[in-house]
Coordinates of C-alpha atoms in Angstrom, one line a residue:
Chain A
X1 CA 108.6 137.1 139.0
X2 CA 108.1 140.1 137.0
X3 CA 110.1 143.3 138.0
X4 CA 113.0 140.8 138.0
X5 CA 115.9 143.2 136.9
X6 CA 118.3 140.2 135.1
X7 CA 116.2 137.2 133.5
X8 CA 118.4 134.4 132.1
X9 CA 116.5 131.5 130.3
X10 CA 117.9 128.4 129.8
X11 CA 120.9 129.5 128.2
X12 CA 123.8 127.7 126.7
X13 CA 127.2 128.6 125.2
X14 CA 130.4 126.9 123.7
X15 CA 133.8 128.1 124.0
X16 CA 136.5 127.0 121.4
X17 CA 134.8 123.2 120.7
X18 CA 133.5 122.5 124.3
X19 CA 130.0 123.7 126.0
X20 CA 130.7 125.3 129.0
X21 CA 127.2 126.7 130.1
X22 CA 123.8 124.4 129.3
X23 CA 120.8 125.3 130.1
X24 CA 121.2 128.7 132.9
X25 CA 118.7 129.8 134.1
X26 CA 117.9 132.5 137.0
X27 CA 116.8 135.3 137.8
X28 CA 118.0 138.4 140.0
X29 CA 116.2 140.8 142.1
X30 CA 117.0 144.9 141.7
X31 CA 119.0 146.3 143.6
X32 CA 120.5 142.7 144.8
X33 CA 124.9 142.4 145.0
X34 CA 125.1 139.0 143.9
X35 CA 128.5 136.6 143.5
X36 CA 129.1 134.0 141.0
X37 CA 131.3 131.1 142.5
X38 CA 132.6 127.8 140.7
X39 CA 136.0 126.4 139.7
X40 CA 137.8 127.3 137.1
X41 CA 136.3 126.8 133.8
X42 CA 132.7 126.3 135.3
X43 CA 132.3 129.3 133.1
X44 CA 131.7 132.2 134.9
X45 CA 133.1 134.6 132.5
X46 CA 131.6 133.0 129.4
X47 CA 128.0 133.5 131.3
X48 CA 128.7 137.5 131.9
X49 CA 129.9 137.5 128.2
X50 CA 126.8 136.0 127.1
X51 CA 124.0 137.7 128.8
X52 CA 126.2 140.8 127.5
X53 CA 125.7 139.6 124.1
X54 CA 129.8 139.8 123.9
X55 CA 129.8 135.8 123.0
X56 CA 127.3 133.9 120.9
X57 CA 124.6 131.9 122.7
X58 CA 123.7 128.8 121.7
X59 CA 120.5 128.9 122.8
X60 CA 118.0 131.0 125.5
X61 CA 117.5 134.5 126.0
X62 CA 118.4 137.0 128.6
X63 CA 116.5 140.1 129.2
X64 CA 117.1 143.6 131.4
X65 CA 114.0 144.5 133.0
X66 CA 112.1 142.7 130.7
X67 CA 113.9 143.8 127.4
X68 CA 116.6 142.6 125.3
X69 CA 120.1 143.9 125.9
X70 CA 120.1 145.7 122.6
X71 CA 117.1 148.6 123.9
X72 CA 118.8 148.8 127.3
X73 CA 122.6 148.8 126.4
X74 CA 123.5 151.7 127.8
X75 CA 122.0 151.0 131.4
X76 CA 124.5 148.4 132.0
X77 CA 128.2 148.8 133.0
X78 CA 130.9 145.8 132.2
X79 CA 134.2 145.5 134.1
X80 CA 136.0 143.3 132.1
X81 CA 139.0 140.8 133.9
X82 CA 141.9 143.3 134.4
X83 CA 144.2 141.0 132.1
X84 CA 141.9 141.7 129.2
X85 CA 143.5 144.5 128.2
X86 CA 147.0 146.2 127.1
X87 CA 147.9 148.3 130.2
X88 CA 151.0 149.3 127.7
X89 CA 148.2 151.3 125.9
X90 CA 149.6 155.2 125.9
X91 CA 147.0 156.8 127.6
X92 CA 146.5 158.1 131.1
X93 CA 144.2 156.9 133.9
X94 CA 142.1 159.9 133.4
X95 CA 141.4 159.3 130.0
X96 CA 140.4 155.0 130.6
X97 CA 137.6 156.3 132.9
X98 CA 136.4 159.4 130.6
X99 CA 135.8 156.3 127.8
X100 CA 132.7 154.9 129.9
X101 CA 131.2 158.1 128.7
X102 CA 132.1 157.5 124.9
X103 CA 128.8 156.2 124.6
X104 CA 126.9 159.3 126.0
X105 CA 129.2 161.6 124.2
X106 CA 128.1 160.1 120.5
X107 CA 129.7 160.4 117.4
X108 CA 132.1 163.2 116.3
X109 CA 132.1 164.7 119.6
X110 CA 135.1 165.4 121.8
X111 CA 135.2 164.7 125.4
X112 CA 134.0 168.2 127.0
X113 CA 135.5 169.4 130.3
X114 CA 132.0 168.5 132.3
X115 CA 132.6 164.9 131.0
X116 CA 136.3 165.2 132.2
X117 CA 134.9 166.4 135.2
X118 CA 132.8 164.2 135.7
X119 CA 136.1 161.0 134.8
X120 CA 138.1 163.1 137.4
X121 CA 135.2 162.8 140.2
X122 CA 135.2 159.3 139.8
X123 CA 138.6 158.3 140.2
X124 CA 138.9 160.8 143.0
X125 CA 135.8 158.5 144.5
X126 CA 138.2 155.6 144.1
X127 CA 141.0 157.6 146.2
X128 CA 143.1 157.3 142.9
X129 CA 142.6 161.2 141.9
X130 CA 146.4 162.3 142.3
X131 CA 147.2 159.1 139.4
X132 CA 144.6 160.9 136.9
X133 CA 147.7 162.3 134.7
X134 CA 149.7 158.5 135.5
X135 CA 150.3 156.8 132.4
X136 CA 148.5 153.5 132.8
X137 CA 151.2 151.0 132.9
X138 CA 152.6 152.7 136.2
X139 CA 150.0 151.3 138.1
X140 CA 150.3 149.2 140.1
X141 CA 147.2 145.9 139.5
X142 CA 145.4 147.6 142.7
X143 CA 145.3 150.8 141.4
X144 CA 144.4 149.3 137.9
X145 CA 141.3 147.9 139.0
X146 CA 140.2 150.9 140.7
X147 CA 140.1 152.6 137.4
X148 CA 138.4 150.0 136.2
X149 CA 135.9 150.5 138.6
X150 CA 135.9 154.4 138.3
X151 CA 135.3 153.8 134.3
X152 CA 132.3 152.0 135.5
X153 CA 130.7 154.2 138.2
X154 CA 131.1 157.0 135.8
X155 CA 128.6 155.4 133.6
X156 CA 126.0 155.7 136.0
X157 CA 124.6 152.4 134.6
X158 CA 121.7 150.3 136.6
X159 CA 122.7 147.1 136.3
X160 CA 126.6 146.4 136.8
X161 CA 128.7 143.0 136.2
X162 CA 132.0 142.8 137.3
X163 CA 135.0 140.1 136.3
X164 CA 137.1 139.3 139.1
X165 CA 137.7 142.9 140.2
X166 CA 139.1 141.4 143.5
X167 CA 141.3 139.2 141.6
X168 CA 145.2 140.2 142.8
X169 CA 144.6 143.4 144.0
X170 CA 145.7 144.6 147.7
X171 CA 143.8 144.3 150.3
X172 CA 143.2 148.6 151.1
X173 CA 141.7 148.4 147.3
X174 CA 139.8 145.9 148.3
X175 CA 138.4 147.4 150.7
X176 CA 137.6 150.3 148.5
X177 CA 136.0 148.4 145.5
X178 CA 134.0 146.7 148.3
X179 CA 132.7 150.1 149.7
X180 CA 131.4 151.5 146.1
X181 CA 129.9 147.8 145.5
X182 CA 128.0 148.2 148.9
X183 CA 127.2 152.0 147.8
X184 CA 125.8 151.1 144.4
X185 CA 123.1 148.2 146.3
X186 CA 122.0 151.2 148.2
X187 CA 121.0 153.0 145.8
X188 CA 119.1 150.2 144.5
X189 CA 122.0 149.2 141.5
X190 CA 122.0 145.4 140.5
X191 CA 125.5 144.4 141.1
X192 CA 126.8 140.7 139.4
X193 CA 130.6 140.0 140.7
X194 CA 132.7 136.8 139.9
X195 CA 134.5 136.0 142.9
X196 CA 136.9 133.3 143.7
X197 CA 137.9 133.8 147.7
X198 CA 135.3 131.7 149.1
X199 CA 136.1 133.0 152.6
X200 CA 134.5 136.4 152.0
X201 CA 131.4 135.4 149.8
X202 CA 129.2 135.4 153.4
X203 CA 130.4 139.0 154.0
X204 CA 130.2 140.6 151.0
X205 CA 127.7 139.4 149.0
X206 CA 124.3 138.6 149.8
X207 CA 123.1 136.4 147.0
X208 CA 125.2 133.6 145.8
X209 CA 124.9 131.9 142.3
X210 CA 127.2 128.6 142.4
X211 CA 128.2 127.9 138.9
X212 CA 129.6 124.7 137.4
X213 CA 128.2 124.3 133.8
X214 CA 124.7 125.0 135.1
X215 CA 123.4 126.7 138.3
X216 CA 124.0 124.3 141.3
X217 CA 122.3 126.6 143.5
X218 CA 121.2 130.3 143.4
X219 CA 119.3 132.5 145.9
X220 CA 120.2 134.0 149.4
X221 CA 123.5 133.8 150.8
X222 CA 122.1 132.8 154.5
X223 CA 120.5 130.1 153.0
X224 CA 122.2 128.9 150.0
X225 CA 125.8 129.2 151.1
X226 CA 126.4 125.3 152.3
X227 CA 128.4 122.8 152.6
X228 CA 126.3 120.8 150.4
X229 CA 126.3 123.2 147.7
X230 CA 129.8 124.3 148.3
X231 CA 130.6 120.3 147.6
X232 CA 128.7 120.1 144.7
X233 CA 130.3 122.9 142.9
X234 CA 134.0 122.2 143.5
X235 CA 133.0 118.8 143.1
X236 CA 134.1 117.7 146.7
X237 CA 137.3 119.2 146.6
X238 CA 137.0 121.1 149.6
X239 CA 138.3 121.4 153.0
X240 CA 136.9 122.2 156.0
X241 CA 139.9 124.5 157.6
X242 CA 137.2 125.4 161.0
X243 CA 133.7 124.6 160.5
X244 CA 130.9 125.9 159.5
X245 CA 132.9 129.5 158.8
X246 CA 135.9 129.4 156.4
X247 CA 136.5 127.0 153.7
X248 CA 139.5 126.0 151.4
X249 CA 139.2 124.9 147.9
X250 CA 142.0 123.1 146.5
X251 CA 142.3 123.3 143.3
X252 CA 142.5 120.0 141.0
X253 CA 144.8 121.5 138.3
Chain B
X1 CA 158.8 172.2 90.7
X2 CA 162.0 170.2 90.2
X3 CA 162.2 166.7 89.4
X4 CA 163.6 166.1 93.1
X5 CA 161.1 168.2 94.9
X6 CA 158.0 166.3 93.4
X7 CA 159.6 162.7 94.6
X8 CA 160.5 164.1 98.4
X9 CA 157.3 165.6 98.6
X10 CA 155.7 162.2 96.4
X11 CA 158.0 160.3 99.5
X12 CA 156.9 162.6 102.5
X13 CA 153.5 162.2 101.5
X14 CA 153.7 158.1 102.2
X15 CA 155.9 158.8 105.0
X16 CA 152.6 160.5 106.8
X17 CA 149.7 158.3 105.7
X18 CA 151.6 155.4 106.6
X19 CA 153.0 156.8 110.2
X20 CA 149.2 157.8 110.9
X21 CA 147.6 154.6 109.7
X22 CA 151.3 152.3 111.3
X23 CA 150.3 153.7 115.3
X24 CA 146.4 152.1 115.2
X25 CA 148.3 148.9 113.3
X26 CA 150.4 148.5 116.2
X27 CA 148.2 149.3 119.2
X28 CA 145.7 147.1 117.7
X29 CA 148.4 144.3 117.3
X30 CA 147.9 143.9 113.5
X31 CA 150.9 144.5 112.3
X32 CA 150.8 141.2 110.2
X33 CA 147.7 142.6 108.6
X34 CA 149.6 145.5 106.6
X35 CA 151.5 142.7 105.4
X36 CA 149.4 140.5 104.4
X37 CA 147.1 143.7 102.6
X38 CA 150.1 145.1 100.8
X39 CA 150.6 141.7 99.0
X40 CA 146.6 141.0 98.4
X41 CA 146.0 144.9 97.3
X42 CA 147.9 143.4 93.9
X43 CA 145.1 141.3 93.0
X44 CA 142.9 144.4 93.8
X45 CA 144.8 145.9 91.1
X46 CA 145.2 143.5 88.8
X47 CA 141.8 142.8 88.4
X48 CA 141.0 146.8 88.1
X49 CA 143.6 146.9 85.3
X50 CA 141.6 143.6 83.8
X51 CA 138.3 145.4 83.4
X52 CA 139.0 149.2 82.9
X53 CA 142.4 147.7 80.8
X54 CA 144.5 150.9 82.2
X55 CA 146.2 151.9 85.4
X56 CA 144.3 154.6 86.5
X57 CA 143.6 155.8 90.4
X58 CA 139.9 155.6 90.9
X59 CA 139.8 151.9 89.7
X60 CA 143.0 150.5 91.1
X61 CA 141.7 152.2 95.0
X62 CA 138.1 150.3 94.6
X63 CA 140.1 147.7 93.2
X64 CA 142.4 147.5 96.1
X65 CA 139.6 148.5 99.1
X66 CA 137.9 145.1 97.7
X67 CA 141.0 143.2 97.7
X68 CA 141.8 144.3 101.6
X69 CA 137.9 144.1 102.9
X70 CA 138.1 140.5 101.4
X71 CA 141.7 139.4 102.7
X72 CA 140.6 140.9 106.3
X73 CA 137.4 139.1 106.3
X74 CA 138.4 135.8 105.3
X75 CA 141.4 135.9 107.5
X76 CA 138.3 136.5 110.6
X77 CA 136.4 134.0 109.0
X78 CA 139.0 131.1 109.0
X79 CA 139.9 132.3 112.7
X80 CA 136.5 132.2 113.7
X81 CA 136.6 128.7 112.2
X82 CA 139.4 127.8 115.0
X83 CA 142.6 128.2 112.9
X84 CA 145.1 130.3 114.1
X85 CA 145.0 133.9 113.4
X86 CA 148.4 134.0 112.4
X87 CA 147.9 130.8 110.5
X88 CA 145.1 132.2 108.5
X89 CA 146.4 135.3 107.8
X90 CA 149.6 133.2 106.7
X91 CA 147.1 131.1 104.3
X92 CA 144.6 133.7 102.9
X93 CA 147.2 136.1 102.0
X94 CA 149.7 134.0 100.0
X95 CA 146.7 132.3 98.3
X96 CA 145.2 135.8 97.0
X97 CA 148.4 137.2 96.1
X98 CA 149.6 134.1 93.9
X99 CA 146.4 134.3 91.7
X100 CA 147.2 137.8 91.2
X101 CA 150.7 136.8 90.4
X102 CA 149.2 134.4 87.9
X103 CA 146.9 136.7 86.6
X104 CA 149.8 139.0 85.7
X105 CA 152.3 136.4 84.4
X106 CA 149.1 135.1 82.2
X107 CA 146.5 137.8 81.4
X108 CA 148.8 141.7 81.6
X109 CA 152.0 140.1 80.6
X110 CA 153.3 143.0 78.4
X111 CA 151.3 146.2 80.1
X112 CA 153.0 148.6 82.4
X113 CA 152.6 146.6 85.6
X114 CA 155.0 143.6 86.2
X115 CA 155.7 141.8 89.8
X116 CA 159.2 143.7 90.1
X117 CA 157.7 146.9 90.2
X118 CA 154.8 146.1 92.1
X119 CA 157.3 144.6 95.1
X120 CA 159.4 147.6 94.6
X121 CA 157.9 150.4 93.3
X122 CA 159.8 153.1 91.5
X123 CA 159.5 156.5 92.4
X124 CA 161.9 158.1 90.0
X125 CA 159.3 157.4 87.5
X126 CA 156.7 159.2 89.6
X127 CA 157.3 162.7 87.8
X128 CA 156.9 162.0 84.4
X129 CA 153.3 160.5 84.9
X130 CA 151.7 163.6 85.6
X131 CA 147.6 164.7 85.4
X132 CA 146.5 168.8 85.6
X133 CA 143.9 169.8 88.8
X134 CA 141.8 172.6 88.5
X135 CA 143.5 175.6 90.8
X136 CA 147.2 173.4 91.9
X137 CA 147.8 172.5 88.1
X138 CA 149.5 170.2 86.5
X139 CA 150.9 167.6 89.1
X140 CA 152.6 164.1 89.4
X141 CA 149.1 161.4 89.1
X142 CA 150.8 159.3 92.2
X143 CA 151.3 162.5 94.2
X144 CA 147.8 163.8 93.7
X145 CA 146.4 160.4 95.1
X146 CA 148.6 160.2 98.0
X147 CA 147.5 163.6 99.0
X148 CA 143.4 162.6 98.6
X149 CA 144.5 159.4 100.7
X150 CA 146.4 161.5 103.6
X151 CA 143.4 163.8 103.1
X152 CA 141.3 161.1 103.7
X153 CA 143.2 158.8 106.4
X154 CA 143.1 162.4 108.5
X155 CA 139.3 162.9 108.1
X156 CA 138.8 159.3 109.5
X157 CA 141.4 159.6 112.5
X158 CA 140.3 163.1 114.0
X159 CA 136.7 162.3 113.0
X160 CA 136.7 159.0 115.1
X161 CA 139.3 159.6 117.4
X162 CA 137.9 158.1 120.3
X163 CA 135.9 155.7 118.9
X164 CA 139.7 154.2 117.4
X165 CA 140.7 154.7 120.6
X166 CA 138.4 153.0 122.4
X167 CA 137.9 150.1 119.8
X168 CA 141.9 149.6 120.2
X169 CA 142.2 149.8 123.9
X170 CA 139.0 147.3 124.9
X171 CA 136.8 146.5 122.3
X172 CA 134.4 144.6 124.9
X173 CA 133.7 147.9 126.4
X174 CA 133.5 149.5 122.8
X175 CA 131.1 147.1 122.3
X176 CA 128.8 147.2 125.6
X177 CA 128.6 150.9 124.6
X178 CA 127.6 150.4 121.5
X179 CA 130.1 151.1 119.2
X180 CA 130.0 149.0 116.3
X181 CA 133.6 147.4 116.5
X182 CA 133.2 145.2 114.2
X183 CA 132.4 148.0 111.3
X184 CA 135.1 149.8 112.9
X185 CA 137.5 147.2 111.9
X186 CA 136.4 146.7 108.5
X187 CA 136.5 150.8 108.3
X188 CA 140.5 150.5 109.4
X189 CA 141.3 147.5 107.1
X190 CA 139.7 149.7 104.3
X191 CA 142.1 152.7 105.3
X192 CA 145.3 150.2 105.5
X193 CA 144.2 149.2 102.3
X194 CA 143.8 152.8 99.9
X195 CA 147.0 153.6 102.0
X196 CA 148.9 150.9 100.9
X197 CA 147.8 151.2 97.2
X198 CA 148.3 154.8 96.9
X199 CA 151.8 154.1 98.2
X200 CA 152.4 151.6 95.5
X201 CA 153.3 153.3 92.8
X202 CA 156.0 155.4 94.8
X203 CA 157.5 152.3 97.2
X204 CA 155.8 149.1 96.5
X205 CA 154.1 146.4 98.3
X206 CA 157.3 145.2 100.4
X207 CA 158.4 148.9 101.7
X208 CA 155.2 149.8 102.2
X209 CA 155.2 147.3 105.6
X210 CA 158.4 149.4 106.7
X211 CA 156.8 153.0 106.3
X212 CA 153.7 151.4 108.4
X213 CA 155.6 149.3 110.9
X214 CA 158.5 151.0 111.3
X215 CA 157.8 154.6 112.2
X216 CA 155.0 153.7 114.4
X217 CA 156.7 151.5 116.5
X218 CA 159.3 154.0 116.8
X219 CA 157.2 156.7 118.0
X220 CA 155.6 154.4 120.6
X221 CA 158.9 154.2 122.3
X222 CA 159.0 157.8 122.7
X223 CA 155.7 158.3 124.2
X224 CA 152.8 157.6 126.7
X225 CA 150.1 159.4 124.9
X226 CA 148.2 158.5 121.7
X227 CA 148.0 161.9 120.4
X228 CA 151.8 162.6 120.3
X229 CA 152.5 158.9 119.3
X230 CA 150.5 160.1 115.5
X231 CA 152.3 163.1 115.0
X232 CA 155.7 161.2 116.1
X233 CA 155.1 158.2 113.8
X234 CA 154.0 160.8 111.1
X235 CA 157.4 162.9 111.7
X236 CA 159.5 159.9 111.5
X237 CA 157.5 158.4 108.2
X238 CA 158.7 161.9 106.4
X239 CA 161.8 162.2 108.2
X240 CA 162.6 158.9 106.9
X241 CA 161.5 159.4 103.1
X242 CA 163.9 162.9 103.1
X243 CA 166.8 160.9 104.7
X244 CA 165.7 157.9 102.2
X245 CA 165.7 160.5 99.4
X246 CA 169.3 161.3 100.4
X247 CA 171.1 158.6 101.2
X248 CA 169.7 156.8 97.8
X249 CA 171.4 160.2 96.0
X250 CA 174.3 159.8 97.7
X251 CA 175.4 155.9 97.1
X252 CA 173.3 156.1 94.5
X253 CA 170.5 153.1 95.0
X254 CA 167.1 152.7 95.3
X255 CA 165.1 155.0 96.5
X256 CA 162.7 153.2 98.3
X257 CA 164.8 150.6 99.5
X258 CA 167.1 153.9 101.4
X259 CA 164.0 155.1 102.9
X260 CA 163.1 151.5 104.4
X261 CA 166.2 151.7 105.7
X262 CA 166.1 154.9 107.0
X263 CA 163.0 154.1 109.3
X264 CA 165.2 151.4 110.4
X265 CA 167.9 153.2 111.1
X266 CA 165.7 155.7 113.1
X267 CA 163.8 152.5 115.1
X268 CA 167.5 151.2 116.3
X269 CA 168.1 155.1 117.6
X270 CA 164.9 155.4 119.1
X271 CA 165.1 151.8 120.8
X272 CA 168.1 152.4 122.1
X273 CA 168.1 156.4 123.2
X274 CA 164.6 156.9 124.0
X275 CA 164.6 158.8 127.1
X276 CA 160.9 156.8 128.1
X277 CA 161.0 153.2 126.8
X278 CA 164.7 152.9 125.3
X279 CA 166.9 150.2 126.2
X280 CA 170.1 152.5 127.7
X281 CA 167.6 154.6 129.9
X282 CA 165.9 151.4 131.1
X283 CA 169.6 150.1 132.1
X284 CA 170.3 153.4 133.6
X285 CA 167.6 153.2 135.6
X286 CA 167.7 149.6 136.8
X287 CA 171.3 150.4 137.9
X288 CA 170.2 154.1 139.8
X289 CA 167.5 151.7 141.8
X290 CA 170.2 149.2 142.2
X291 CA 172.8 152.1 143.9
X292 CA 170.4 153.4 145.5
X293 CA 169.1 150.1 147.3
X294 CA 173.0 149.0 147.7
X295 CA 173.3 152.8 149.5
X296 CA 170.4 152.4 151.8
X297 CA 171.1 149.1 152.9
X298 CA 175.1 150.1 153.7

């Protein structure tokens, strides 16, 4: 496959003394919205740190359309977990979103108003325009992740992985991150998301990766989304609630 | 000038470098590091003094820029090793300082740099140690290097405003953008470090941590934006050298000791009558939503 727009080989990480990811591989069609499932600590976020060069593999390579991250950086947007930074930080929601544009701006430059502009349109596309002036630690963990998401729509990137955006937030924003993921598909974006409700994956998404360690399964949600693989993920900790439709995991913790 | 004016303006001068270079310490949740720098910076000097054998400005800053690149790597190395980043900071900084200790107490015994006034500083000698610049004239030699080091601390700050921004507020992004955080870092550490010796002279290793911690954290109670938090922080850093200057005259004690104190006295003010983050407005308004709650549910 060789207009493949992600293409992870065999790769492998550690984190702190233990290896979480051996031997990924996979590969993921353009304009494809694709979810990563698996407990916790299958190493979900390691993997998205990895192919973005943000933690050291051990071994493999990942390429972007066939090149290494490093030539095609800035056509690929990162929301990070929302907990992964200091909302305490004084600055203003307007201001998180116009730094997704740092990297166009370049060095010594200032913001201009287009670029401000251009923040503003973003969050207003997120329906959190009136919060632009908010400081950021007055919103609430819905309205957080919108700006997250704003701060990556405003980088007009190609290929976009997400953290957990739906992780906590209320259910109108996720509604609203779930439009702009469905938008960016359309126009053809590459969307990675780690997602942990396994009772929407079938509606939102429709390519599934199951991770635990190494890719259980990967490919078409219709086809890939089983019980089988489902069990062999959570390591048969799930239960049927009504079958065939909605699943609960219980976590092992 | 009078013998007065040169050490408030020799004071306000540390006051500002240190309440620029205190807000990105804070944000960046390194306030340790000034610590830890202040203390290594003395082996930075030490060493300088032990090759040029005199204690001269160009030296002792390359000195001390080594001494604080080294200390802020190794502590990152040791972490990246999986000890603590407290720990190591806790390890690497004791270790560098006590061989320049040695070095002193061994090799520099009788020159004119002992531990007391390297931990202390003494400003009221600042005056009499004086170099001439072509066009301002003849002016105190600490006082002309804390102005090239505010000089340069601003260049850096407005220069790469955003990128420090950025870099402090989610380095991940920083990084998928491809700004070079890591560079960035050393680039700060180096600033923290010429700050810190170019402050020596005037308040010495220990105050130094109170002119950087101590305004800045102030003037992040008092405000939700970055760019008023730096000209707070600077404010309060010369607010509290004057008021150091002051209170030292009056009671007649050390200089840089008052102006420590000073900063402290301003943090307990700020912390407890800031009108954003202080403690009595937070109470007030705990209690307003309280009343309120109590009123609509009656």
């Amino acid at each position: 496959m060789k207009d493949a727009a992600i293409h992870v080989e065999n790769v492998s990480a550690s984190y702190r003394k233990n290896t979480v990811l051996e031997g990924v591989t996979f590969q993921v069609q353009p304009g494809s919205l694709t979810g990563i499932v698996g407990p916790n600590g299958a190493g979900k976020s390691t993997l998205l740190k990895t192919m973005l060069c943000l933690h050291p593999a051990l071994t493999g390579s990942v390429t972007f359309f066939n090149q290494p991250f490093k030539k095609i950086k800035k056509r690929i947007g990162y929301v990070p977990q929302r907990g992964s930074v200091d909302w305490d930080f004084p600055t203003n929601a307007l201001d998180v979103v116009t730094m997704g544009l740092y990297g166009q701006i370049g060095w010594l430059k200032r913001p201009s108003k287009e670029h401000k502009q251009r923040a503003w349109e973003a969050l207003k596309k997120m329906g959190m325009e009136e919060f632009a002036n908010r400081q950021i630690s007055q919103l609430s963990g819905g309205q957080q992740q919108r700006v997250f998401l704003a701060r990556a729509l405003v980088q007009d990137a190609d290929i976009y992985f997400m953290d957990e955006p739906l992780a906590g937030v209320d259910a109108a924003t996720e509604q609203a991150i779930m439009t702009i993921l469905k938008e960016l598909k359309m126009k053809g974006k590459t969307v990675m998301v780690v997602h942990h409700d396994l009772q929407t994956v079938t509606d939102y998404f429709d390519h599934v990766l199951f991770l635990n360690g190494k890719v259980i399964a990967h490919g078409n949600t219709n086809h890939v989304f089983t019980k089988e693989n489902l069990a062999k993920t959570y390591g048969g900790s799930i239960q049927w609630v009504k079958e065939g439709s909605q699943h609960v995991v219980h976590s092992i913790e | 000038m009078t013998y007065s004016a040169w050490i408030i303006i020799t004071a306000s001068l540390v006051g500002l470098s240190c309440g620029f270079i205190g807000v990105f310490l804070i944000l960046r949740k390194m306030a340790m590091m000034a610590d830890a720098i202040s203390h290594t910076v003395l082996l930075g000097i030490v060493l300088a003094f032990l090759i040029t054998e005199k204690l001269s400005g160009a030296p002792m800053l390359i000195g001390a820029i080594i001494a604080g690149l080294l200390t802020a790597f190794l502590v990152q190395w040791l972490h990246s090793l999986d000890i603590q980043l407290h720990a190591s900071m806790g390890i690497v900084f004791t270790t560098l300082f006590a061989i320049g200790v040695i070095l002193i107490a061994t090799s520099v015994g009788n020159a004119h740099l002992d531990v007391q006034h390297a931990l202390m500083g003494e400003i009221t000698f600042i005056p009499w140690n004086t170099i001439t610049l072509p066009l301002i004239g003849q002016i105190p030699q600490a006082t002309a290097l804390l102005g090239a080091t505010l000089f340069v601390v601003l260049f850096f700050i407005v220069a790469f405003y955003k990128e420090w921004k950025i870099t402090s507020f989610d380095p991940a992004l920083a990084a998928s953008l491809g700004i070079p955080v890591l560079l960035m870092h050393y680039l700060f550490m180096g600033l923290v470090s010429i700050t810190t010796v170019a402050s020596f002279d005037a308040v010495g290793a220990i105050m130094v941590v109170a002119m950087l911690i101590t305004p800045a954290a102030s003037a992040y109670l008092w405000t939700d934006r970055l760019s008023y938090m730096l000209i707070l922080s600077g404010g309060f850093g010369v607010i509290s050298a004057i008021a150091g200057y002051f209170i030292a005259a009056w009671i007649d004690t050390s200089i840089s000791g008052s102006m420590a104190f000073a900063s402290g006295l301003l943090f307990i003010v700020s912390f407890l009558c800031s009108p954003l983050h202080g403690l009595l407005s937070t109470y007030r308004r705990s209690r307003h939503r309280k009343l309120s709650s109590h009123t609509e549910k009656a």
